Every structure is written in C-alpha cells, then in structure tokens.
Short mmCIF file of C-alpha atoms in Angstrom, two decimals:
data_model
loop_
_atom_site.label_atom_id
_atom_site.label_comp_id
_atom_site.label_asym_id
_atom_site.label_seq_id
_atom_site.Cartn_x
_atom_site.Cartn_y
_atom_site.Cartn_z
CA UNK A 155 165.07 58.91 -118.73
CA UNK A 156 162.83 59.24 -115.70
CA UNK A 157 159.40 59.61 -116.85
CA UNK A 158 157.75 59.80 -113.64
CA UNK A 159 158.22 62.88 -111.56
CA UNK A 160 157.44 62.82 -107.39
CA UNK A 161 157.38 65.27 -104.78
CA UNK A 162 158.48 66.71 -102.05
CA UNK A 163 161.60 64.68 -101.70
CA UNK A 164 161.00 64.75 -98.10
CA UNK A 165 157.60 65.07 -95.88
CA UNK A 166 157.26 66.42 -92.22
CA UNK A 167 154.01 66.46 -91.03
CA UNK A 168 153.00 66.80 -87.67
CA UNK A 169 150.42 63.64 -86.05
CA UNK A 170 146.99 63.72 -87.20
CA UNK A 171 147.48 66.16 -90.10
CA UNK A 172 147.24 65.49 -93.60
CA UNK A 173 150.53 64.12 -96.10
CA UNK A 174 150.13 64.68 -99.63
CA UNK A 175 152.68 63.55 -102.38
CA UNK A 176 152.47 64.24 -105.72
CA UNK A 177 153.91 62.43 -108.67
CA UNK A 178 153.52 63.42 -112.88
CA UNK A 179 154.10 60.81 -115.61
CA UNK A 180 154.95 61.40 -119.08
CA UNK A 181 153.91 58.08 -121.03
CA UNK A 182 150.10 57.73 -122.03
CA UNK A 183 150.42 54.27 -122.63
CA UNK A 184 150.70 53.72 -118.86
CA UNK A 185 147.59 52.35 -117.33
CA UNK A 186 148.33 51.30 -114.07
CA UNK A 187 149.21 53.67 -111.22
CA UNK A 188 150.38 51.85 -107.55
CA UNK A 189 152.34 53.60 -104.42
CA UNK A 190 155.02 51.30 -102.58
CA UNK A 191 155.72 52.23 -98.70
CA UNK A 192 159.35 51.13 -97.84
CA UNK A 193 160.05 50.97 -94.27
CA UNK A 194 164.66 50.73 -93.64
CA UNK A 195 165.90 47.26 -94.45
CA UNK A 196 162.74 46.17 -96.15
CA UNK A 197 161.42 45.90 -99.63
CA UNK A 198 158.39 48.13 -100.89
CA UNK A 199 155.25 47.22 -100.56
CA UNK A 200 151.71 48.25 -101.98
CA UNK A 201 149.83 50.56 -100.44
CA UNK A 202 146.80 50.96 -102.95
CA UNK A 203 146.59 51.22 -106.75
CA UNK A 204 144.59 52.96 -109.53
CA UNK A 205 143.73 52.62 -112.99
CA UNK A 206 142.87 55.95 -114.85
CA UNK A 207 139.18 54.82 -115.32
CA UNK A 208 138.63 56.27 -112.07
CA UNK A 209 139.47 59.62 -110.73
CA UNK A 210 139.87 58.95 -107.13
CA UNK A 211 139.98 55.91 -104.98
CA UNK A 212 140.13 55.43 -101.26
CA UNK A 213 141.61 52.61 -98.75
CA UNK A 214 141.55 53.61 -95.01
CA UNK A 215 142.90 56.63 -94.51
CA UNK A 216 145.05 56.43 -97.51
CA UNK A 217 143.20 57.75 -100.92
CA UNK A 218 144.51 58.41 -104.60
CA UNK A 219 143.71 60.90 -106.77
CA UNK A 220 144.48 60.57 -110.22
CA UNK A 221 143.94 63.47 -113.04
CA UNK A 222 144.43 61.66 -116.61
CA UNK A 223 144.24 64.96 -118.28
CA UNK A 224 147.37 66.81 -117.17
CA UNK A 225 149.12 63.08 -116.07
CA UNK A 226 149.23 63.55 -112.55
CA UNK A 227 148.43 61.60 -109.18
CA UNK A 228 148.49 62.12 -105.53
CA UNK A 229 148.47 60.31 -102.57
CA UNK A 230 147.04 61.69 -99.48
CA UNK A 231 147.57 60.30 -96.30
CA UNK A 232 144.69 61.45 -93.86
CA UNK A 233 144.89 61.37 -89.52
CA UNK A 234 149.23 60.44 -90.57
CA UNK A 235 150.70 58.95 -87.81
CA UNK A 236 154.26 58.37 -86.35
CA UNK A 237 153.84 54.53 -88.00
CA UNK A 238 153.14 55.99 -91.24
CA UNK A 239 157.68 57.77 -91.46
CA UNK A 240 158.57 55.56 -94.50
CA UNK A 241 159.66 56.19 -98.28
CA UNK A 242 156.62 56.10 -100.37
CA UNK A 243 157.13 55.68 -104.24
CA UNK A 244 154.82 56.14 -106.38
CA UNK A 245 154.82 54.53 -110.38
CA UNK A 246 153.89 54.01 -113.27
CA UNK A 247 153.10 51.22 -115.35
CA UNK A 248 151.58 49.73 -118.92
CA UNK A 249 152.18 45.92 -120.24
CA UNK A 250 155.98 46.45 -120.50
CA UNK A 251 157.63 48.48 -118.15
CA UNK A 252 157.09 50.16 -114.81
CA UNK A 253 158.87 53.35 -113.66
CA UNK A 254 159.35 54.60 -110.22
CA UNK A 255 159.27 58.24 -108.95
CA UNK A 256 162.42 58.99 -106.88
CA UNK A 257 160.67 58.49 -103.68
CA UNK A 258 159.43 60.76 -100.86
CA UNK A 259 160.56 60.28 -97.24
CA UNK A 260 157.56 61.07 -94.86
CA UNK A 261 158.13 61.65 -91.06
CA UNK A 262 155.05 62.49 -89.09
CA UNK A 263 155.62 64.31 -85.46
CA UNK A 264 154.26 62.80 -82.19
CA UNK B 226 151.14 31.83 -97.59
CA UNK B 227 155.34 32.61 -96.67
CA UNK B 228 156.33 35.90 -98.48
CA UNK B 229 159.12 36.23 -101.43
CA UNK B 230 162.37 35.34 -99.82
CA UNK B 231 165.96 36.25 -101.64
CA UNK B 232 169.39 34.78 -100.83
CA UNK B 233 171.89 35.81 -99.58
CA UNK B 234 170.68 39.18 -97.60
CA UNK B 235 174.20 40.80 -98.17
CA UNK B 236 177.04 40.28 -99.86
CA UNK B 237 180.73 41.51 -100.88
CA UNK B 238 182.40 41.46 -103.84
CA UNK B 239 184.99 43.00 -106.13
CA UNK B 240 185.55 44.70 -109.19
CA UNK B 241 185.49 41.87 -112.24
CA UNK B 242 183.97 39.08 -109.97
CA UNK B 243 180.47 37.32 -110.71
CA UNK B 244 177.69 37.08 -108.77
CA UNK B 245 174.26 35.12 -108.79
CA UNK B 246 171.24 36.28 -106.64
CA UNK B 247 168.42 33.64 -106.05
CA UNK B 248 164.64 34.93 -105.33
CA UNK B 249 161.50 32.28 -104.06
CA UNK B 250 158.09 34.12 -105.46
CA UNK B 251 155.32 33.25 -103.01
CA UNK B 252 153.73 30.36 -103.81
CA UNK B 253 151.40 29.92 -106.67
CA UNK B 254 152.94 32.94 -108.14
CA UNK B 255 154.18 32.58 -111.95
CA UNK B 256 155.60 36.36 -112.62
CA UNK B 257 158.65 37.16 -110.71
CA UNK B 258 160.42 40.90 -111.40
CA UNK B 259 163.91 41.99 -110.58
CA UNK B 260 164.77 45.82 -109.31
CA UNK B 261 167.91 47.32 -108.65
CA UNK B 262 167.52 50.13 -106.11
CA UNK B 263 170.52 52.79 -105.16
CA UNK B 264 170.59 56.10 -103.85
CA UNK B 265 171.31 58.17 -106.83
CA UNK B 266 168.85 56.25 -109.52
CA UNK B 267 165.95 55.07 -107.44
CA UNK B 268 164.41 51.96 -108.40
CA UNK B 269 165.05 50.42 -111.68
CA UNK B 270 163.29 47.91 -113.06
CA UNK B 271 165.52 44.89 -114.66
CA UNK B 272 163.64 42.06 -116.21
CA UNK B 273 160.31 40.41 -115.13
CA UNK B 274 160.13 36.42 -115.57
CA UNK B 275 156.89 34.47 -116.91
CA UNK B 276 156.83 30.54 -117.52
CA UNK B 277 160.79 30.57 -117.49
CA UNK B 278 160.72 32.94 -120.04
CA UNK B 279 162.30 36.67 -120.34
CA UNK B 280 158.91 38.73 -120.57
CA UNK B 281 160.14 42.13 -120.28
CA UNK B 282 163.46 43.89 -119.62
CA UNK B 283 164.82 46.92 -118.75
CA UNK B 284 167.86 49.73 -119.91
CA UNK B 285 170.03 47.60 -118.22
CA UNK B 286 173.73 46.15 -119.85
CA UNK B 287 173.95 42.85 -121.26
CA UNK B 288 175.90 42.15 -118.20
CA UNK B 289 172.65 41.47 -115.96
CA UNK B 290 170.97 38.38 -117.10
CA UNK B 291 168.49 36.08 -115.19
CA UNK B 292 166.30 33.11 -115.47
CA UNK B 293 163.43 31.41 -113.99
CA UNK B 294 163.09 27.65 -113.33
CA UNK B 295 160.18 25.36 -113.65
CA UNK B 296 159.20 25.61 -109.75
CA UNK B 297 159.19 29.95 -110.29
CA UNK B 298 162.40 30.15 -108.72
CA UNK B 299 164.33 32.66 -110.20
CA UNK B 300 168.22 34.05 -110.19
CA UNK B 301 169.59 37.07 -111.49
CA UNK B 302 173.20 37.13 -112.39
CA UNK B 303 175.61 40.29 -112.74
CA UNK B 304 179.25 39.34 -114.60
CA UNK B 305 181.98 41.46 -114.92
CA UNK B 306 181.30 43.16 -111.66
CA UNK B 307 181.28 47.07 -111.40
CA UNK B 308 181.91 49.73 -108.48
CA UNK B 309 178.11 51.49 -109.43
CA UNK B 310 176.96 47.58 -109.33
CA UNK B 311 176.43 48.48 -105.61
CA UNK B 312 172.71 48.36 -104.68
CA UNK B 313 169.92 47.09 -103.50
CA UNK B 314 168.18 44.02 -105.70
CA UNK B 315 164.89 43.55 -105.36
CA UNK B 316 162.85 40.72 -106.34
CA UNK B 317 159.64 40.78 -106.79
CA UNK B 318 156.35 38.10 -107.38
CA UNK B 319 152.47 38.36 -108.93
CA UNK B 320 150.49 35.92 -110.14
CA UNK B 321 150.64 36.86 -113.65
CA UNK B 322 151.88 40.14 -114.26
CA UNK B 323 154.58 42.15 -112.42
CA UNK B 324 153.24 45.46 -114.28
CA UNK B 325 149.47 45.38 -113.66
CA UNK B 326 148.58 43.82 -110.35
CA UNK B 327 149.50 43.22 -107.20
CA UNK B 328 153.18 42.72 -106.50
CA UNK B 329 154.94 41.53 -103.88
CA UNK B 330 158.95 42.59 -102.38
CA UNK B 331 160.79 40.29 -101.02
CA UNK B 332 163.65 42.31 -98.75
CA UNK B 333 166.68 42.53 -100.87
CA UNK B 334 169.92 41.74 -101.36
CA UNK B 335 172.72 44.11 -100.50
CA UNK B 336 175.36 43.82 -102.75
CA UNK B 337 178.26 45.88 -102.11
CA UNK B 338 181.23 45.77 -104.88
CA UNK B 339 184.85 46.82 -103.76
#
C-alpha cells in the first residue's frame, strides 16, 4: 500500500559534500510535498516543503526538487555536516491523507 | 510558544489491555494528527482531529479510536491490545490542516505491548 517510494535506505557522505535522497509517489491527487528530519528519541520535524507549482525550491543549504511529470522529488543537502546524521522522510500529501517514504538514514563523516 | 507535548513518554502493557495516549497541540493550533511509527511499516498516519471532529482517518482497525476536546487536546485510544501494537505514536499539531501546512511533532510515546 505504500505509495511513496524513498531512497537510499541509508546515506554516508563525507563533511562538506553533497546528500541527495530521492523519493517517487504514485497518487496525482497529492499536492503537497514536505521532508521530516528525525533526530533518536525525537519526533520529525519539517525541514522545507513544496507544492508542484514550482519545480525547485531552496532553504539554506537544503533545496527540493520536484519533477511533476514522472512523480518524483529530491532533496539535496549541500556543504552536509556531521549535525545534519538523522532520518529524513520525505511525503506525500492531498486534502485526505499523507504517506511517508520509509525513511533514509544520513551520516555525514568529520 | 511551548511545542506539542504527549503523555506518558513510555509505557508497558499487555496483550488484551487498553490504553489511552493524551497529546497538547501548541497553542492556537485547531488540527491535531496521530502517527504510529515502527520499524517494519514506517510512519502511518491514523486520524487527524479538527473542531473535535474526526476529519480524516487512516487503514487502521476499528480498534484505534481518538477524540479531541474543546481546548484541542486530544487522546488516542488502542483496545484490545496487540503484540504488533508496539510503536512509536506520534502526535502531531497545525493550525488548520495536518495535510497541507506546517506540522508540528511532539516526541512520542513508546508503547511497548508484552
């Protein structure tokens, strides 16, 4: 029943390079795209959002970039740093429901 | 503003038992959104709360119910407890929609069942 697909399932990236995680949704009805960063023993929380008006947007050094066409997004991480190791989650979302990918866990290499 | 706190942070129970789980949205926040979250399934979304009313819900058994008082305040309650009822439940709070703004995690409860 999952409709949205992420990967890698796991991320190590050496300091100052770049992390990029993919995810691929099924539904067209969704309209709202976010990625949740969970750090151990917390809950998730946002880390930027898109809607598929827009092909790319950019916070910091974290950026989306969404292609409505074949359903898939990406979130690149840019300059990663050791602070950055967490389990980011992309999803996927209309009026009713929201749907989670299964989660990649970045580390990033002093 | 204090951020969306849950009670209790862990908690054991057994097969057949009930439990209740209690979530406090930040205030000013009207849409409050339940998640379980395990290992093997991810995060699933249960039910999302609006002006004490059931807005949305997910593929989840009768067995998980919840409401939402007149304050926001909402509790989630899982009867007839289950072995794969272990997880993490998250609660969640917007202002007005769980599914197309901003939402906020409070930490969890850890429900183990035995």
């Amino acid at each position: 029943q999952q409709q949205v697909k992420q990967s890698p399932q796991s991320l190590i990236v050496q300091k100052g390079g770049i992390s990029i995680i993919n995810c691929a949704y099924e539904n067209t009805a969704f309209d709202y795209f976010p990625w949740y960063q969970q750090f151990p023993g917390k809950g998730p929380a946002l880390l930027i959002a898109i809607r598929p008006d827009v092909s790319e947007k950019k916070e910091g050094r974290f950026t989306i970039s969404f292609n409505k066409s074949a359903k898939q997004f990406s979130l690149h991480i840019m300059d990663s740093q050791p602070g950055d190791s967490a389990t980011y989650f992309c999803a996927a979302s209309d009026n009713n429901d929201m749907r989670f990918g299964a989660g990649t866990r970045l580390t990033v290499k002093p | 503003k204090a951020g969306v706190t849950q009670t209790p942070r862990y908690l054991i129970k057994t097969r057949g038992q009930q439990v209740t789980l209690s979530c406090s949205p930040i205030s000013g926040h009207r849409s409050v959104s339940w998640y379980q979250q395990t290992p093997g399934q991810g995060l699933q979304f249960l039910f999302e709360y609006f002006s004490e009313t059931q807005r949305n819900k997910g593929n989840f058994p009768g067995r998980f119910s919840g409401r939402q008082f007149s304050n926001s305040r909402s509790e989630m309650n899982v009867s007839t407890l289950e072995l794969g009822d272990s997880a993490l439940y998250l609660c969640a709070s917007s202002l007005e929609s769980s599914f197309q703004e901003t939402q906020y995690f409070g930490p969890g409860t850890r429900l183990l069942v035995l």
